[in-house]
């Protein structure tokens, strides 16, 4: 996250501008791609497990992969696929998946504020497809505006990783050594910590918002009364509470431009 | 199979709609300072909510998860890259579980 986009400050004469645009596209794409690699790595064991479960449950490997490539969401497609396997009605499958995915409304809304203004509608609708919890947070914590090429680069790796992991899990259908599988389980969380800790050192308001989020999330997880909440709903509720807290008590946090 | 594919299509649709609707209909910047502030906190809140307490259950046993968490916290505090933090945490968990079992 510390790498600066050097292309930003290049002052090339006007007649070079086409080449310059090209260079900037490639640079932004490569930077995004680099930022996406740990996400891709973290997705492989999760999507592997998804492929495994789906095929064990009776779906062909290509259908499992198709689900991953068209849904690109962990909690939503796990739940939806479970319901397919359980023979649930189409309405129930659709509704449950929608509820779990509602949190993307907030993320898309937040990210839309950071996109470079010159993006076309088609480009926006393309990028929207690649918003996940992980790609969103990485993009949202970028210091500069989000360009089309940066976001595209960021999405490509995780998308390929998510699809490949599912296919492998579906085909292999035998477990990785359990110890390695366990150890890989921490990948995404370690990445989350690497993302969230540095800004909390610089801003007290961010630190408190993260603390509130962690606290409320733990309460919702551990209190038996809230057991009925799915992971997707939990994230949505916690996000709303923690952000209301931040906006009410620290409306002018130092991280805001 | 036709019914399954229809279900997959519907799932894809309701996964995409919440992502794309704000992108289409909110092309102007939001003006309300309160809502701006609210949205600026979203990524941090999402990260906090996703990480805690889920990280404690990510490795099969709480002890190794705590080891991984500590390593990640330490390296993140010194602002190491995402890849470094992720790989070191995985290695720490793996080594810990290797000796603990």
Tab-separated table of N, CA, C and O in Angstrom, chain A residues 103-204:
chain	number	residue	atom	x	y	z
A	103	UNK	N	-25.004	-6.228	1.738
A	103	UNK	CA	-23.906	-5.395	2.229
A	103	UNK	C	-23.137	-4.735	1.093
A	103	UNK	O	-22.511	-3.697	1.277
A	104	UNK	N	-23.180	-5.338	-0.108
A	104	UNK	CA	-22.469	-4.744	-1.234
A	104	UNK	C	-23.032	-3.384	-1.617
A	104	UNK	O	-22.340	-2.575	-2.227
A	105	UNK	N	-24.314	-3.139	-1.270
A	105	UNK	CA	-24.889	-1.815	-1.527
A	105	UNK	C	-24.039	-0.736	-0.875
A	105	UNK	O	-23.669	0.258	-1.497
A	106	UNK	N	-23.735	-0.952	0.417
A	106	UNK	CA	-22.933	0.019	1.165
A	106	UNK	C	-21.545	0.170	0.561
A	106	UNK	O	-21.032	1.277	0.410
A	107	UNK	N	-20.921	-0.982	0.218
A	107	UNK	CA	-19.556	-0.924	-0.294
A	107	UNK	C	-19.517	-0.225	-1.648
A	107	UNK	O	-18.660	0.624	-1.901
A	108	UNK	N	-20.468	-0.587	-2.518
A	108	UNK	CA	-20.518	0.023	-3.840
A	108	UNK	C	-20.757	1.528	-3.729
A	108	UNK	O	-20.140	2.332	-4.427
A	109	UNK	N	-21.635	1.889	-2.810
A	109	UNK	CA	-21.935	3.295	-2.546
A	109	UNK	C	-20.683	4.037	-2.106
A	109	UNK	O	-20.372	5.133	-2.572
A	110	UNK	N	-19.932	3.412	-1.196
A	110	UNK	CA	-18.720	4.026	-0.666
A	110	UNK	C	-17.648	4.124	-1.753
A	110	UNK	O	-16.982	5.141	-1.905
A	111	UNK	N	-17.514	3.061	-2.548
A	111	UNK	CA	-16.483	3.049	-3.584
A	111	UNK	C	-16.798	4.032	-4.712
A	111	UNK	O	-15.897	4.667	-5.267
A	112	UNK	N	-18.107	4.164	-5.031
A	112	UNK	CA	-18.520	5.072	-6.101
A	112	UNK	C	-18.003	6.489	-5.826
A	112	UNK	O	-17.715	7.248	-6.747
A	113	UNK	N	-17.854	6.842	-4.546
A	113	UNK	CA	-17.367	8.169	-4.164
A	113	UNK	C	-15.885	8.356	-4.475
A	113	UNK	O	-15.380	9.459	-4.519
A	114	UNK	N	-15.171	7.242	-4.616
A	114	UNK	CA	-13.721	7.329	-4.796
A	114	UNK	C	-13.272	7.124	-6.230
A	114	UNK	O	-12.104	7.261	-6.556
A	115	UNK	N	-14.212	6.731	-7.102
A	115	UNK	CA	-13.839	6.469	-8.489
A	115	UNK	C	-13.494	7.769	-9.211
A	115	UNK	O	-14.106	8.804	-8.952
A	116	UNK	N	-12.514	7.691	-10.092
A	116	UNK	CA	-12.168	8.852	-10.909
A	116	UNK	C	-13.401	9.279	-11.693
A	116	UNK	O	-14.139	8.433	-12.193
A	117	UNK	N	-13.642	10.593	-11.810
A	117	UNK	CA	-14.888	11.064	-12.426
A	117	UNK	C	-14.998	10.765	-13.922
A	117	UNK	O	-16.090	10.814	-14.467
A	118	UNK	N	-13.870	10.425	-14.573
A	118	UNK	CA	-13.932	10.241	-16.022
A	118	UNK	C	-14.363	8.836	-16.439
A	118	UNK	O	-14.371	8.515	-17.621
A	119	UNK	N	-14.728	7.985	-15.478
A	119	UNK	CA	-15.150	6.634	-15.828
A	119	UNK	C	-16.494	6.636	-16.549
A	119	UNK	O	-17.412	7.349	-16.141
A	120	UNK	N	-16.583	5.835	-17.615
A	120	UNK	CA	-17.858	5.739	-18.327
A	120	UNK	C	-18.798	4.807	-17.571
A	120	UNK	O	-18.377	4.065	-16.685
A	121	UNK	N	-20.075	4.845	-17.973
A	121	UNK	CA	-21.075	4.004	-17.317
A	121	UNK	C	-20.735	2.520	-17.495
A	121	UNK	O	-20.852	1.727	-16.570
A	122	UNK	N	-20.281	2.170	-18.719
A	122	UNK	CA	-19.924	0.772	-18.996
A	122	UNK	C	-18.784	0.330	-18.085
A	122	UNK	O	-18.799	-0.760	-17.509
A	123	UNK	N	-17.779	1.229	-17.931
A	123	UNK	CA	-16.647	0.892	-17.072
A	123	UNK	C	-17.101	0.693	-15.625
A	123	UNK	O	-16.655	-0.226	-14.943
A	124	UNK	N	-18.012	1.554	-15.174
A	124	UNK	CA	-18.519	1.418	-13.808
A	124	UNK	C	-19.254	0.100	-13.609
A	124	UNK	O	-19.091	-0.571	-12.597
A	125	UNK	N	-20.083	-0.270	-14.608
A	125	UNK	CA	-20.843	-1.512	-14.457
A	125	UNK	C	-19.912	-2.725	-14.514
A	125	UNK	O	-20.176	-3.739	-13.881
A	126	UNK	N	-18.804	-2.603	-15.252
A	126	UNK	CA	-17.828	-3.695	-15.275
A	126	UNK	C	-17.159	-3.857	-13.912
A	126	UNK	O	-17.045	-4.951	-13.373
A	127	UNK	N	-16.696	-2.720	-13.365
A	127	UNK	CA	-15.986	-2.779	-12.093
A	127	UNK	C	-16.900	-3.259	-10.962
A	127	UNK	O	-16.457	-3.946	-10.050
A	128	UNK	N	-18.184	-2.906	-11.050
A	128	UNK	CA	-19.135	-3.282	-10.000
A	128	UNK	C	-19.153	-4.791	-9.797
A	128	UNK	O	-19.287	-5.279	-8.676
A	129	UNK	N	-18.962	-5.525	-10.901
A	129	UNK	CA	-18.993	-6.982	-10.830
A	129	UNK	C	-17.896	-7.522	-9.910
A	129	UNK	O	-18.067	-8.554	-9.262
A	130	UNK	N	-16.784	-6.815	-9.841
A	130	UNK	CA	-15.626	-7.325	-9.097
A	130	UNK	C	-15.536	-6.863	-7.660
A	130	UNK	O	-14.530	-7.100	-7.001
A	131	UNK	N	-16.585	-6.186	-7.159
A	131	UNK	CA	-16.542	-5.728	-5.772
A	131	UNK	C	-16.770	-6.913	-4.829
A	131	UNK	O	-17.812	-7.551	-4.879
A	132	UNK	N	-15.793	-7.218	-4.019
A	132	UNK	CA	-15.976	-8.188	-2.942
A	132	UNK	C	-15.553	-7.493	-1.649
A	132	UNK	O	-15.003	-6.390	-1.690
A	133	UNK	N	-15.777	-8.138	-0.507
A	133	UNK	CA	-15.339	-7.545	0.761
A	133	UNK	C	-13.870	-7.139	0.670
A	133	UNK	O	-13.473	-6.075	1.131
A	134	UNK	N	-13.076	-8.007	0.044
A	134	UNK	CA	-11.626	-7.816	0.051
A	134	UNK	C	-11.171	-6.786	-0.983
A	134	UNK	O	-10.389	-5.880	-0.672
A	135	UNK	N	-11.661	-6.910	-2.246
A	135	UNK	CA	-11.230	-5.936	-3.249
A	135	UNK	C	-11.730	-4.542	-2.868
A	135	UNK	O	-11.042	-3.555	-3.068
A	136	UNK	N	-12.930	-4.490	-2.280
A	136	UNK	CA	-13.463	-3.185	-1.849
A	136	UNK	C	-12.545	-2.534	-0.825
A	136	UNK	O	-12.180	-1.369	-0.970
A	137	UNK	N	-12.173	-3.290	0.225
A	137	UNK	CA	-11.388	-2.644	1.277
A	137	UNK	C	-10.027	-2.194	0.759
A	137	UNK	O	-9.557	-1.120	1.111
A	138	UNK	N	-9.403	-3.018	-0.093
A	138	UNK	CA	-8.102	-2.614	-0.633
A	138	UNK	C	-8.250	-1.335	-1.461
A	138	UNK	O	-7.498	-0.378	-1.295
A	139	UNK	N	-9.252	-1.295	-2.338
A	139	UNK	CA	-9.449	-0.116	-3.180
A	139	UNK	C	-9.824	1.103	-2.341
A	139	UNK	O	-9.322	2.200	-2.562
A	140	UNK	N	-10.679	0.889	-1.341
A	140	UNK	CA	-11.166	2.013	-0.545
A	140	UNK	C	-10.047	2.643	0.284
A	140	UNK	O	-10.108	3.822	0.603
A	141	UNK	N	-9.008	1.873	0.608
A	141	UNK	CA	-7.930	2.417	1.426
A	141	UNK	C	-6.794	2.991	0.573
A	141	UNK	O	-5.798	3.452	1.105
A	142	UNK	N	-6.937	2.943	-0.755
A	142	UNK	CA	-5.964	3.598	-1.616
A	142	UNK	C	-5.962	5.097	-1.328
A	142	UNK	O	-7.007	5.681	-1.028
A	143	UNK	N	-4.778	5.708	-1.439
A	143	UNK	CA	-4.686	7.127	-1.109
A	143	UNK	C	-5.307	8.016	-2.189
A	143	UNK	O	-5.818	9.074	-1.924
A	144	UNK	N	-5.201	7.554	-3.446
A	144	UNK	CA	-5.646	8.403	-4.553
A	144	UNK	C	-6.998	7.941	-5.087
A	144	UNK	O	-7.550	6.962	-4.620
A	145	UNK	N	-7.498	8.677	-6.089
A	145	UNK	CA	-8.723	8.261	-6.769
A	145	UNK	C	-8.501	6.920	-7.447
A	145	UNK	O	-7.391	6.595	-7.856
A	146	UNK	N	-9.590	6.153	-7.600
A	146	UNK	CA	-9.485	4.842	-8.210
A	146	UNK	C	-9.701	4.963	-9.718
A	146	UNK	O	-10.755	5.394	-10.164
A	147	UNK	N	-8.685	4.572	-10.476
A	147	UNK	CA	-8.841	4.600	-11.932
A	147	UNK	C	-9.407	3.260	-12.404
A	147	UNK	O	-9.366	2.272	-11.689
A	148	UNK	N	-9.900	3.261	-13.645
A	148	UNK	CA	-10.458	2.043	-14.222
A	148	UNK	C	-9.401	0.938	-14.278
A	148	UNK	O	-9.640	-0.197	-13.874
A	149	UNK	N	-8.188	1.315	-14.745
A	149	UNK	CA	-7.154	0.291	-14.932
A	149	UNK	C	-6.679	-0.279	-13.594
A	149	UNK	O	-6.416	-1.479	-13.476
A	150	UNK	N	-6.589	0.582	-12.564
A	150	UNK	CA	-6.170	0.082	-11.250
A	150	UNK	C	-7.158	-0.959	-10.731
A	150	UNK	O	-6.796	-2.050	-10.309
A	151	UNK	N	-8.448	-0.612	-10.798
A	151	UNK	CA	-9.490	-1.490	-10.263
A	151	UNK	C	-9.558	-2.781	-11.069
A	151	UNK	O	-9.744	-3.859	-10.506
A	152	UNK	N	-9.391	-2.648	-12.394
A	152	UNK	CA	-9.398	-3.841	-13.256
A	152	UNK	C	-8.265	-4.787	-12.844
A	152	UNK	O	-8.470	-5.999	-12.681
A	153	UNK	N	-7.075	-4.214	-12.654
A	153	UNK	CA	-5.929	-5.030	-12.245
A	153	UNK	C	-6.159	-5.675	-10.892
A	153	UNK	O	-5.799	-6.833	-10.661
A	154	UNK	N	-6.800	-4.922	-10.002
A	154	UNK	CA	-7.060	-5.430	-8.657
A	154	UNK	C	-8.011	-6.624	-8.681
A	154	UNK	O	-7.881	-7.561	-7.916
A	155	UNK	N	-8.970	-6.589	-9.615
A	155	UNK	CA	-10.019	-7.607	-9.648
A	155	UNK	C	-9.552	-8.901	-10.322
A	155	UNK	O	-9.942	-10.002	-9.921
A	156	UNK	N	-8.696	-8.750	-11.354
A	156	UNK	CA	-8.338	-9.906	-12.196
A	156	UNK	C	-7.787	-11.087	-11.383
A	156	UNK	O	-8.286	-12.212	-11.494
A	157	UNK	N	-6.790	-10.838	-10.549
A	157	UNK	CA	-6.155	-11.927	-9.798
A	157	UNK	C	-7.144	-12.677	-8.915
A	157	UNK	O	-7.268	-13.907	-9.013
A	158	UNK	N	-7.871	-11.950	-8.032
A	158	UNK	CA	-8.848	-12.626	-7.185
A	158	UNK	C	-9.907	-13.392	-7.983
A	158	UNK	O	-10.308	-14.488	-7.589
A	159	UNK	N	-10.341	-12.837	-9.125
A	159	UNK	CA	-11.355	-13.513	-9.943
A	159	UNK	C	-10.829	-14.852	-10.452
A	159	UNK	O	-11.474	-15.889	-10.317
A	160	UNK	N	-9.602	-14.810	-11.006
A	160	UNK	CA	-8.990	-16.031	-11.518
A	160	UNK	C	-8.742	-17.021	-10.368
A	160	UNK	O	-9.010	-18.221	-10.496
A	161	UNK	N	-8.256	-16.502	-9.246
A	161	UNK	CA	-7.995	-17.363	-8.094
A	161	UNK	C	-9.256	-18.036	-7.582
A	161	UNK	O	-9.258	-19.222	-7.266
A	162	UNK	N	-10.331	-17.268	-7.539
A	162	UNK	CA	-11.613	-17.782	-7.046
A	162	UNK	C	-12.131	-18.903	-7.958
A	162	UNK	O	-12.582	-19.951	-7.487
A	163	UNK	N	-12.047	-18.672	-9.277
A	163	UNK	CA	-12.507	-19.680	-10.238
A	163	UNK	C	-11.619	-20.918	-10.233
A	163	UNK	O	-12.112	-22.046	-10.179
A	164	UNK	N	-10.292	-20.680	-10.282
A	164	UNK	CA	-9.356	-21.802	-10.329
A	164	UNK	C	-9.464	-22.670	-9.073
A	164	UNK	O	-9.486	-23.897	-9.158
A	165	UNK	N	-9.535	-22.020	-7.918
A	165	UNK	CA	-9.649	-22.763	-6.662
A	165	UNK	C	-10.885	-23.648	-6.652
A	165	UNK	O	-10.826	-24.814	-6.247
A	166	UNK	N	-12.006	-23.097	-7.140
A	166	UNK	CA	-13.249	-23.874	-7.177
A	166	UNK	C	-13.100	-25.090	-8.079
A	166	UNK	O	-13.460	-26.216	-7.705
A	167	UNK	N	-12.548	-24.844	-9.283
A	167	UNK	CA	-12.373	-25.943	-10.245
A	167	UNK	C	-11.477	-27.029	-9.650
A	167	UNK	O	-11.806	-28.214	-9.705
A	168	UNK	N	-10.347	-26.607	-9.065
A	168	UNK	CA	-9.422	-27.580	-8.468
A	168	UNK	C	-10.112	-28.377	-7.365
A	168	UNK	O	-10.035	-29.604	-7.326
A	169	UNK	N	-10.801	-27.656	-6.481
A	169	UNK	CA	-11.494	-28.326	-5.382
A	169	UNK	C	-12.507	-29.324	-5.909
A	169	UNK	O	-12.653	-30.427	-5.381
A	170	UNK	N	-13.213	-28.925	-6.986
A	170	UNK	CA	-14.218	-29.807	-7.564
A	170	UNK	C	-13.594	-31.032	-8.205
A	170	UNK	O	-14.121	-32.137	-8.093
A	171	UNK	N	-12.474	-30.843	-8.901
A	171	UNK	CA	-11.836	-31.961	-9.606
A	171	UNK	C	-11.117	-32.895	-8.627
A	171	UNK	O	-11.302	-34.099	-8.639
A	172	UNK	N	-10.313	-32.289	-7.770
A	172	UNK	CA	-9.501	-33.101	-6.854
A	172	UNK	C	-10.406	-33.844	-5.865
A	172	UNK	O	-10.299	-35.053	-5.689
A	173	UNK	N	-11.327	-33.097	-5.270
A	173	UNK	CA	-12.299	-33.670	-4.343
A	173	UNK	C	-11.651	-34.527	-3.259
A	173	UNK	O	-12.256	-35.405	-2.694
A	174	UNK	N	-10.372	-34.296	-3.009
A	174	UNK	CA	-9.752	-34.883	-1.824
A	174	UNK	C	-9.126	-33.728	-1.075
A	174	UNK	O	-8.788	-32.713	-1.663
A	175	UNK	N	-8.959	-33.855	0.214
A	175	UNK	CA	-8.493	-32.728	1.006
A	175	UNK	C	-6.996	-32.501	0.867
A	175	UNK	O	-6.226	-33.427	0.656
A	176	UNK	N	-6.617	-31.247	0.962
A	176	UNK	CA	-5.215	-30.901	1.171
A	176	UNK	C	-4.824	-31.508	2.513
A	176	UNK	O	-5.690	-31.833	3.314
A	177	UNK	N	-3.517	-31.662	2.799
A	177	UNK	CA	-3.166	-32.083	4.154
A	177	UNK	C	-3.852	-31.138	5.143
A	177	UNK	O	-3.740	-29.922	4.988
A	178	UNK	N	-4.570	-31.660	6.133
A	178	UNK	CA	-5.365	-30.804	7.016
A	178	UNK	C	-4.554	-29.698	7.682
A	178	UNK	O	-5.044	-28.584	7.831
A	179	UNK	N	-3.292	-29.978	8.036
A	179	UNK	CA	-2.499	-28.950	8.720
A	179	UNK	C	-2.286	-27.750	7.814
A	179	UNK	O	-2.423	-26.601	8.232
A	180	UNK	N	-1.962	-28.007	6.535
A	180	UNK	CA	-1.722	-26.920	5.596
A	180	UNK	C	-3.014	-26.147	5.363
A	180	UNK	O	-3.036	-24.915	5.325
A	181	UNK	N	-4.126	-26.885	5.249
A	181	UNK	CA	-5.424	-26.253	5.043
A	181	UNK	C	-5.760	-25.327	6.217
A	181	UNK	O	-6.201	-24.199	6.030
A	182	UNK	N	-5.503	-25.824	7.427
A	182	UNK	CA	-5.744	-25.004	8.618
A	182	UNK	C	-4.910	-23.739	8.586
A	182	UNK	O	-5.403	-22.639	8.829
A	183	UNK	N	-3.629	-23.901	8.303
A	183	UNK	CA	-2.723	-22.755	8.320
A	183	UNK	C	-3.145	-21.725	7.280
A	183	UNK	O	-3.121	-20.522	7.520
A	184	UNK	N	-3.585	-22.193	6.091
A	184	UNK	CA	-3.985	-21.272	5.038
A	184	UNK	C	-5.252	-20.502	5.410
A	184	UNK	O	-5.523	-19.438	4.868
A	185	UNK	N	-6.013	-21.048	6.359
A	185	UNK	CA	-7.247	-20.392	6.782
A	185	UNK	C	-7.033	-18.983	7.311
A	185	UNK	O	-7.947	-18.160	7.319
A	186	UNK	N	-5.809	-18.671	7.736
A	186	UNK	CA	-5.566	-17.360	8.354
A	186	UNK	C	-5.142	-16.307	7.324
A	186	UNK	O	-5.089	-15.108	7.645
A	187	UNK	N	-4.895	-16.733	6.072
A	187	UNK	CA	-4.367	-15.812	5.051
A	187	UNK	C	-5.139	-14.502	4.948
A	187	UNK	O	-4.570	-13.416	5.093
A	188	UNK	N	-6.450	-14.627	4.689
A	188	UNK	CA	-7.238	-13.410	4.454
A	188	UNK	C	-7.270	-12.520	5.688
A	188	UNK	O	-7.178	-11.299	5.595
A	189	UNK	N	-7.384	-13.133	6.858
A	189	UNK	CA	-7.465	-12.333	8.086
A	189	UNK	C	-6.157	-11.589	8.354
A	189	UNK	O	-6.171	-10.439	8.788
A	190	UNK	N	-5.032	-12.263	8.090
A	190	UNK	CA	-3.735	-11.601	8.262
A	190	UNK	C	-3.662	-10.391	7.339
A	190	UNK	O	-3.182	-9.319	7.718
A	191	UNK	N	-4.213	-10.572	6.117
A	191	UNK	CA	-4.212	-9.461	5.172
A	191	UNK	C	-5.094	-8.315	5.667
A	191	UNK	O	-4.725	-7.144	5.570
A	192	UNK	N	-6.244	-8.653	6.229
A	192	UNK	CA	-7.130	-7.622	6.776
A	192	UNK	C	-6.396	-6.798	7.827
A	192	UNK	O	-6.499	-5.572	7.876
A	193	UNK	N	-5.638	-7.515	8.684
A	193	UNK	CA	-4.920	-6.806	9.752
A	193	UNK	C	-3.852	-5.896	9.163
A	193	UNK	O	-3.679	-4.754	9.590
A	194	UNK	N	-3.154	-6.406	8.128
A	194	UNK	CA	-2.143	-5.575	7.469
A	194	UNK	C	-2.774	-4.338	6.847
A	194	UNK	O	-2.146	-3.286	6.754
A	195	UNK	N	-4.043	-4.443	6.436
A	195	UNK	CA	-4.728	-3.298	5.840
A	195	UNK	C	-5.188	-2.304	6.891
A	195	UNK	O	-5.088	-1.097	6.726
A	196	UNK	N	-5.710	-2.825	8.005
A	196	UNK	CA	-6.426	-1.940	8.921
A	196	UNK	C	-5.527	-1.343	10.002
A	196	UNK	O	-5.810	-0.270	10.522
A	197	UNK	N	-4.430	-2.015	10.328
A	197	UNK	CA	-3.626	-1.524	11.452
A	197	UNK	C	-2.894	-0.216	11.181
A	197	UNK	O	-2.961	0.704	12.009
A	198	UNK	N	-2.202	-0.083	10.039
A	198	UNK	CA	-1.490	1.187	9.815
A	198	UNK	C	-2.371	2.439	9.933
A	198	UNK	O	-1.977	3.378	10.633
A	199	UNK	N	-3.578	2.495	9.311
A	199	UNK	CA	-4.377	3.727	9.487
A	199	UNK	C	-4.848	3.962	10.932
A	199	UNK	O	-5.040	5.113	11.329
A	200	UNK	N	-5.005	2.892	11.726
A	200	UNK	CA	-5.435	3.106	13.110
A	200	UNK	C	-4.322	3.750	13.945
A	200	UNK	O	-4.583	4.373	14.960
A	201	UNK	N	-3.070	3.594	13.486
A	201	UNK	CA	-1.969	4.237	14.211
A	201	UNK	C	-2.010	5.749	14.036
A	201	UNK	O	-1.596	6.507	14.894
A	202	UNK	N	-2.516	6.181	12.863
A	202	UNK	CA	-2.476	7.606	12.541
A	202	UNK	C	-3.736	8.336	12.954
A	202	UNK	O	-3.726	9.549	13.131
A	203	UNK	N	-4.849	7.627	13.067
A	203	UNK	CA	-6.107	8.317	13.341
A	203	UNK	C	-6.860	7.639	14.478
A	203	UNK	O	-7.179	6.456	14.415
A	204	UNK	N	-7.144	8.429	15.509
A	204	UNK	CA	-7.849	7.895	16.664
A	204	UNK	C	-9.286	7.537	16.310
A	204	UNK	O	-9.841	6.568	16.818
